[in-house]
Amino acid sequence: MDNSWAKPVPVNEPLLAGNERKYLNECLDTGWISSEGPFIRQFEERFSGRIGRTNGIAVSNGSAALDVAVAALGLGKGDEVILPAFTIISCAAAVVRAGATPVLVDSDPDTWNMNAADVEKKITARTRAIMVVHIYGLPVDMAPIMEIANRRRLKVIEDAAEMHGQAYRGKPCGSFGELSIFSFYANKHITTGEGGMIVTDDQQLAERCRSLRNLCFIPEKRFVHEELGWNFRMTNMQAALGLAQLEQLDEFVQKKRRMGTLYTERLKDIRGIQLPKRATDYAENIYWVYGIVLHDEIPFDAGEAMKRLSARRIGSRPFFFPMHEQPVFRKMGLFQDETYPVAERLARRGFYIPSGLALTDEQMNQVADVVGEILR
Ligand SMILES: *Cc1c(COP(=O)(O)O)cnc(C)c1O
């Protein structure tokens, strides 16, 4: 069937149908448009409160949150940080920029997440921290990771950028370890356009994060600096959006789960593809994105599949490209001769289809039809 006439389906479109406009107008009406303004504190308190953390530090994006988290823990030269090969560059970049050494682990082929056994094998006398990254909708199996971290006295940074509203055995994602981070980029479960947050229960770490976010200004000696920070402040307008989005988080998670179920129902009989796991014994998928991995019996890779989708006006995105194959890190001499077969396979055979919250059932049905046709 030729449906090139059909309307394009974007890979992501956010849903902004709550109090976003009302709160944004308050910013404009009151003139509070910078990082001074009442919405920041409110958003920090409500967001961190929902996760059960005592402190929230809003920043300009999730990558910045990772930089601040690594710096706040004092990680640096000679320190090793274990993290997955299959993730966004921001994770390894934060470690490298701090002067510390990233040490990689592979992913589980079913959940696409790192696992504790691989982490334990990579621990050396120099290991100081584990950066846990939850991938695409299912959390990492946290209990064994936390057990290792406690036993080996390692810090844990939890990257929960894709996990708003998700829980591990009933405990919110973002409540594990010393510090957790979130992103509010436009394709995350709740968005501020660009934005991020660090959450922690440790008062001292929270104060360090607040200082690092704000150029390490010293309140009583303005413009005198003992340390270098960044301007990673969030604006009151972003926080206004975030607050309105947070009010809808339960609905959003419910909607994503419904979307995931619908896609799976429509795609489960197509031969030669792996679909996201609906659940593990510790969590139910929240489908941040709906990923598809091509089995070997499909005679082409994800690049070709995405090209065919694009020709039919269906948006898609490749999976993450593994850290050990990143040219920028190879040029630095990192990860030479290392191989992580699952991460490599996911990068070559994996892609995700339109997954945004504004997607309609009709659009999902259209996407599912086209996926079936291009793989036949
Ligand atoms: C989106 C994301 C980030 C980065 O967040 P930005 O706000 O885009 O900088 C970090 N980690 C993971 C796992 C992400 O998905």
Short mmCIF file of C-alpha atoms in Angstrom, two decimals, residues 4-258:
data_model
loop_
_atom_site.label_atom_id
_atom_site.label_comp_id
_atom_site.label_asym_id
_atom_site.label_seq_id
_atom_site.Cartn_x
_atom_site.Cartn_y
_atom_site.Cartn_z
CA SER A 4 3.16 8.53 0.99
CA TRP A 5 0.15 10.85 1.06
CA ALA A 6 -0.21 10.20 4.79
CA LYS A 7 0.67 12.92 7.25
CA PRO A 8 4.19 12.61 8.71
CA VAL A 9 4.40 11.14 12.20
CA PRO A 10 7.05 12.96 14.26
CA VAL A 11 9.35 10.91 16.49
CA ASN A 12 8.43 13.11 19.44
CA GLU A 13 5.88 15.78 20.23
CA PRO A 14 5.33 16.91 23.83
CA LEU A 15 1.93 17.32 25.46
CA LEU A 16 1.49 20.83 26.91
CA ALA A 17 -2.19 20.87 27.76
CA GLY A 18 -2.22 21.54 31.53
CA ASN A 19 -1.31 24.69 33.47
CA GLU A 20 1.78 25.41 31.32
CA ARG A 21 0.31 28.52 29.69
CA LYS A 22 -1.15 29.86 32.95
CA TYR A 23 2.14 29.54 34.87
CA LEU A 24 4.19 30.94 31.98
CA ASN A 25 1.89 33.94 31.82
CA GLU A 26 2.54 34.49 35.53
CA CYS A 27 6.25 34.76 34.71
CA LEU A 28 5.54 37.33 32.02
CA ASP A 29 3.02 39.26 34.12
CA THR A 30 5.32 39.46 37.14
CA GLY A 31 8.58 39.95 35.23
CA TRP A 32 10.27 36.95 36.91
CA ILE A 33 11.94 35.43 33.86
CA SER A 34 15.48 34.70 35.06
CA SER A 35 16.64 32.14 37.61
CA GLU A 36 15.28 34.42 40.31
CA GLY A 37 11.62 33.70 40.79
CA PRO A 38 9.19 31.64 42.82
CA PHE A 39 8.66 28.69 40.46
CA ILE A 40 12.21 27.36 40.81
CA ARG A 41 11.93 26.60 44.52
CA GLN A 42 8.41 25.23 44.08
CA PHE A 43 9.47 22.95 41.26
CA GLU A 44 12.57 21.79 43.18
CA GLU A 45 10.55 21.04 46.29
CA ARG A 46 7.66 19.28 44.57
CA PHE A 47 9.81 17.27 42.21
CA SER A 48 12.29 16.08 44.85
CA GLY A 49 9.43 15.55 47.31
CA ARG A 50 7.67 13.25 44.92
CA ILE A 51 10.77 11.08 44.76
CA GLY A 52 11.17 11.20 48.53
CA ARG A 53 14.44 13.17 48.40
CA THR A 54 15.04 16.11 50.73
CA ASN A 55 16.85 18.31 48.19
CA GLY A 56 16.31 19.24 44.55
CA ILE A 57 18.71 21.46 42.59
CA ALA A 58 17.27 22.58 39.25
CA VAL A 59 19.80 23.09 36.46
CA SER A 60 19.84 24.00 32.78
CA ASN A 61 19.81 20.43 31.43
CA GLY A 62 20.44 16.79 32.33
CA SER A 63 24.00 16.78 31.01
CA ALA A 64 24.83 19.73 33.26
CA ALA A 65 23.28 17.81 36.16
CA LEU A 66 25.74 14.97 35.52
CA ASP A 67 28.69 17.39 35.42
CA VAL A 68 27.59 18.90 38.72
CA ALA A 69 27.00 15.47 40.32
CA VAL A 70 30.47 14.21 39.39
CA ALA A 71 32.10 17.44 40.57
CA ALA A 72 30.10 17.51 43.82
CA LEU A 73 31.41 14.04 44.74
CA GLY A 74 34.95 15.30 44.17
CA LEU A 75 35.74 12.67 41.56
CA GLY A 76 38.93 13.44 39.64
CA LYS A 77 42.33 12.30 38.49
CA GLY A 78 43.08 8.68 39.29
CA ASP A 79 39.48 7.85 40.19
CA GLU A 80 37.62 5.21 38.21
CA VAL A 81 33.88 5.45 37.60
CA ILE A 82 31.98 2.42 36.28
CA LEU A 83 29.18 3.13 33.80
CA PRO A 84 27.46 1.41 30.89
CA ALA A 85 28.88 1.48 27.34
CA PHE A 86 25.31 1.80 26.06
CA THR A 87 24.21 5.30 27.12
CA ILE A 88 24.28 8.95 26.06
CA ILE A 89 27.67 10.66 25.79
CA SER A 90 26.81 13.02 28.69
CA CYS A 91 27.54 10.25 31.23
CA ALA A 92 31.08 9.46 30.12
CA ALA A 93 31.72 13.12 29.22
CA ALA A 94 31.07 14.23 32.80
CA VAL A 95 33.58 11.68 34.09
CA VAL A 96 36.23 12.56 31.49
CA ARG A 97 35.82 16.34 31.96
CA ALA A 98 36.36 15.90 35.70
CA GLY A 99 39.68 14.21 34.91
CA ALA A 100 38.47 10.83 36.20
CA THR A 101 38.56 7.57 34.22
CA PRO A 102 35.40 6.00 32.77
CA VAL A 103 35.29 2.20 33.01
CA LEU A 104 32.62 0.50 30.89
CA VAL A 105 30.30 -2.46 31.29
CA ASP A 106 28.07 -4.11 28.70
CA SER A 107 24.25 -4.36 28.76
CA ASP A 108 21.77 -7.15 29.27
CA PRO A 109 20.33 -8.16 25.87
CA ASP A 110 16.74 -8.31 27.22
CA THR A 111 16.48 -5.15 29.31
CA TRP A 112 19.29 -3.17 27.59
CA ASN A 113 20.50 -2.22 31.08
CA MET A 114 23.83 -2.70 32.87
CA ASN A 115 23.99 -5.49 35.47
CA ALA A 116 25.68 -5.97 38.82
CA ALA A 117 27.81 -9.00 37.92
CA ASP A 118 29.59 -7.04 35.17
CA VAL A 119 30.09 -4.08 37.52
CA GLU A 120 31.73 -6.25 40.17
CA LYS A 121 34.22 -7.64 37.62
CA LYS A 122 35.40 -4.12 36.76
CA ILE A 123 36.09 -2.95 40.32
CA THR A 124 39.75 -2.15 41.08
CA ALA A 125 41.57 -0.42 43.95
CA ARG A 126 40.92 2.88 42.13
CA THR A 127 37.17 2.50 41.68
CA ARG A 128 35.33 5.29 43.49
CA ALA A 129 31.85 5.36 42.01
CA ILE A 130 29.21 3.61 39.93
CA MET A 131 27.15 5.69 37.53
CA VAL A 132 23.91 3.76 37.12
CA VAL A 133 21.91 4.61 33.98
CA HIS A 134 18.35 3.35 33.51
CA ILE A 135 17.69 2.77 29.83
CA TYR A 136 14.53 3.47 27.78
CA GLY A 137 11.84 2.59 30.35
CA LEU A 138 12.98 -0.27 32.55
CA PRO A 139 15.18 0.45 35.57
CA VAL A 140 18.48 -1.25 36.30
CA ASP A 141 18.18 -4.11 38.82
CA MET A 142 19.24 -1.87 41.72
CA ALA A 143 19.36 -4.17 44.76
CA PRO A 144 22.53 -6.05 43.72
CA ILE A 145 24.18 -2.81 42.56
CA MET A 146 23.50 -1.11 45.90
CA GLU A 147 24.76 -4.20 47.74
CA ILE A 148 28.08 -4.01 45.85
CA ALA A 149 28.32 -0.25 46.37
CA ASN A 150 27.79 -0.62 50.12
CA ARG A 151 30.14 -3.57 50.48
CA ARG A 152 32.92 -1.95 48.39
CA ARG A 153 32.25 1.57 49.73
CA LEU A 154 31.54 3.09 46.34
CA LYS A 155 29.46 6.18 45.64
CA VAL A 156 26.43 5.84 43.37
CA ILE A 157 25.26 8.46 40.88
CA GLU A 158 21.88 7.47 39.48
CA ASP A 159 21.04 8.76 36.00
CA ALA A 160 17.24 8.69 36.05
CA ALA A 161 16.88 11.04 33.05
CA GLU A 162 14.45 8.63 31.39
CA MET A 163 12.66 7.46 34.55
CA HIS A 164 10.26 10.17 35.80
CA GLY A 165 7.47 8.39 37.63
CA GLN A 166 9.17 4.97 37.44
CA ALA A 167 9.92 2.84 40.51
CA TYR A 168 12.16 -0.11 41.34
CA ARG A 169 10.33 -2.60 43.58
CA GLY A 170 8.05 0.27 44.61
CA LYS A 171 10.90 2.66 45.50
CA PRO A 172 11.05 5.69 43.18
CA CYS A 173 13.80 5.87 40.57
CA GLY A 174 15.87 8.88 41.54
CA SER A 175 15.97 7.86 45.21
CA PHE A 176 19.03 5.58 44.97
CA GLY A 177 22.61 6.45 45.83
CA GLU A 178 24.26 9.70 46.89
CA LEU A 179 22.88 11.75 44.00
CA SER A 180 20.38 11.18 41.23
CA ILE A 181 19.84 13.27 38.13
CA PHE A 182 16.93 13.91 35.78
CA SER A 183 16.57 15.60 32.40
CA PHE A 184 13.55 17.63 31.29
CA TYR A 185 14.42 17.73 27.61
CA ALA A 186 11.41 17.90 25.27
CA ASN A 187 11.22 14.14 24.77
CA LYS A 188 11.35 13.15 28.47
CA HIS A 189 8.24 12.17 30.42
CA ILE A 190 8.00 15.68 31.76
CA THR A 191 9.68 18.58 30.03
CA THR A 192 10.80 22.15 30.60
CA GLY A 193 12.06 22.45 27.00
CA GLU A 194 15.61 22.19 28.26
CA GLY A 195 16.26 21.47 31.91
CA GLY A 196 17.50 19.08 34.53
CA MET A 197 17.62 18.39 38.26
CA ILE A 198 19.90 16.81 40.81
CA VAL A 199 18.19 15.25 43.81
CA THR A 200 19.89 14.11 47.01
CA ASP A 201 19.26 13.49 50.70
CA ASP A 202 22.71 14.76 51.68
CA GLN A 203 22.51 18.39 52.81
CA GLN A 204 26.21 19.05 52.25
CA LEU A 205 26.20 17.59 48.75
CA ALA A 206 23.09 19.63 47.96
CA GLU A 207 24.84 22.83 49.01
CA ARG A 208 27.85 21.91 46.90
CA CYS A 209 25.57 21.34 43.91
CA ARG A 210 23.84 24.69 44.47
CA SER A 211 27.20 26.43 44.57
CA LEU A 212 28.58 24.62 41.49
CA ARG A 213 25.40 25.50 39.56
CA ASN A 214 25.86 29.17 40.36
CA LEU A 215 29.55 29.82 39.49
CA CYS A 216 30.58 29.07 43.11
CA PHE A 217 29.68 32.59 44.14
CA ILE A 218 30.33 33.24 47.82
CA PRO A 219 27.29 35.08 49.30
CA GLU A 220 29.27 37.23 51.71
CA LYS A 221 32.08 37.98 49.22
CA ARG A 222 30.31 38.50 45.88
CA PHE A 223 32.66 38.09 42.89
CA VAL A 224 35.38 36.42 44.96
CA HIS A 225 35.73 32.71 44.10
CA GLU A 226 37.47 29.90 45.95
CA GLU A 227 36.45 27.34 43.32
CA LEU A 228 35.25 27.14 39.72
CA GLY A 229 31.63 26.39 38.99
CA TRP A 230 29.30 26.91 36.05
CA ASN A 231 26.28 28.98 35.24
CA PHE A 232 23.89 26.03 34.97
CA ARG A 233 20.89 27.86 36.46
CA MET A 234 17.34 27.03 35.38
CA THR A 235 15.02 29.94 34.56
CA ASN A 236 11.73 30.66 36.31
CA MET A 237 10.00 30.11 32.95
CA GLN A 238 11.40 26.61 32.65
CA ALA A 239 10.40 25.84 36.23
CA ALA A 240 6.89 27.14 35.48
CA LEU A 241 6.62 24.60 32.66
CA GLY A 242 8.09 21.90 34.89
CA LEU A 243 5.59 22.52 37.67
CA ALA A 244 2.66 22.31 35.26
CA GLN A 245 4.09 19.13 33.74
CA LEU A 246 4.72 17.55 37.12
CA GLU A 247 1.03 17.95 37.96
CA GLN A 248 0.33 15.59 35.03
CA LEU A 249 3.08 13.02 35.61
CA ASP A 250 0.81 10.18 36.74
CA GLU A 251 -1.37 10.66 33.66
CA PHE A 252 1.70 10.80 31.42
CA VAL A 253 3.12 7.55 32.79
CA GLN A 254 -0.27 5.88 32.40
CA LYS A 255 -0.52 7.13 28.83
CA LYS A 256 3.01 5.90 27.99
CA ARG A 257 2.18 2.47 29.37
CA ARG A 258 -0.98 2.37 27.30
#
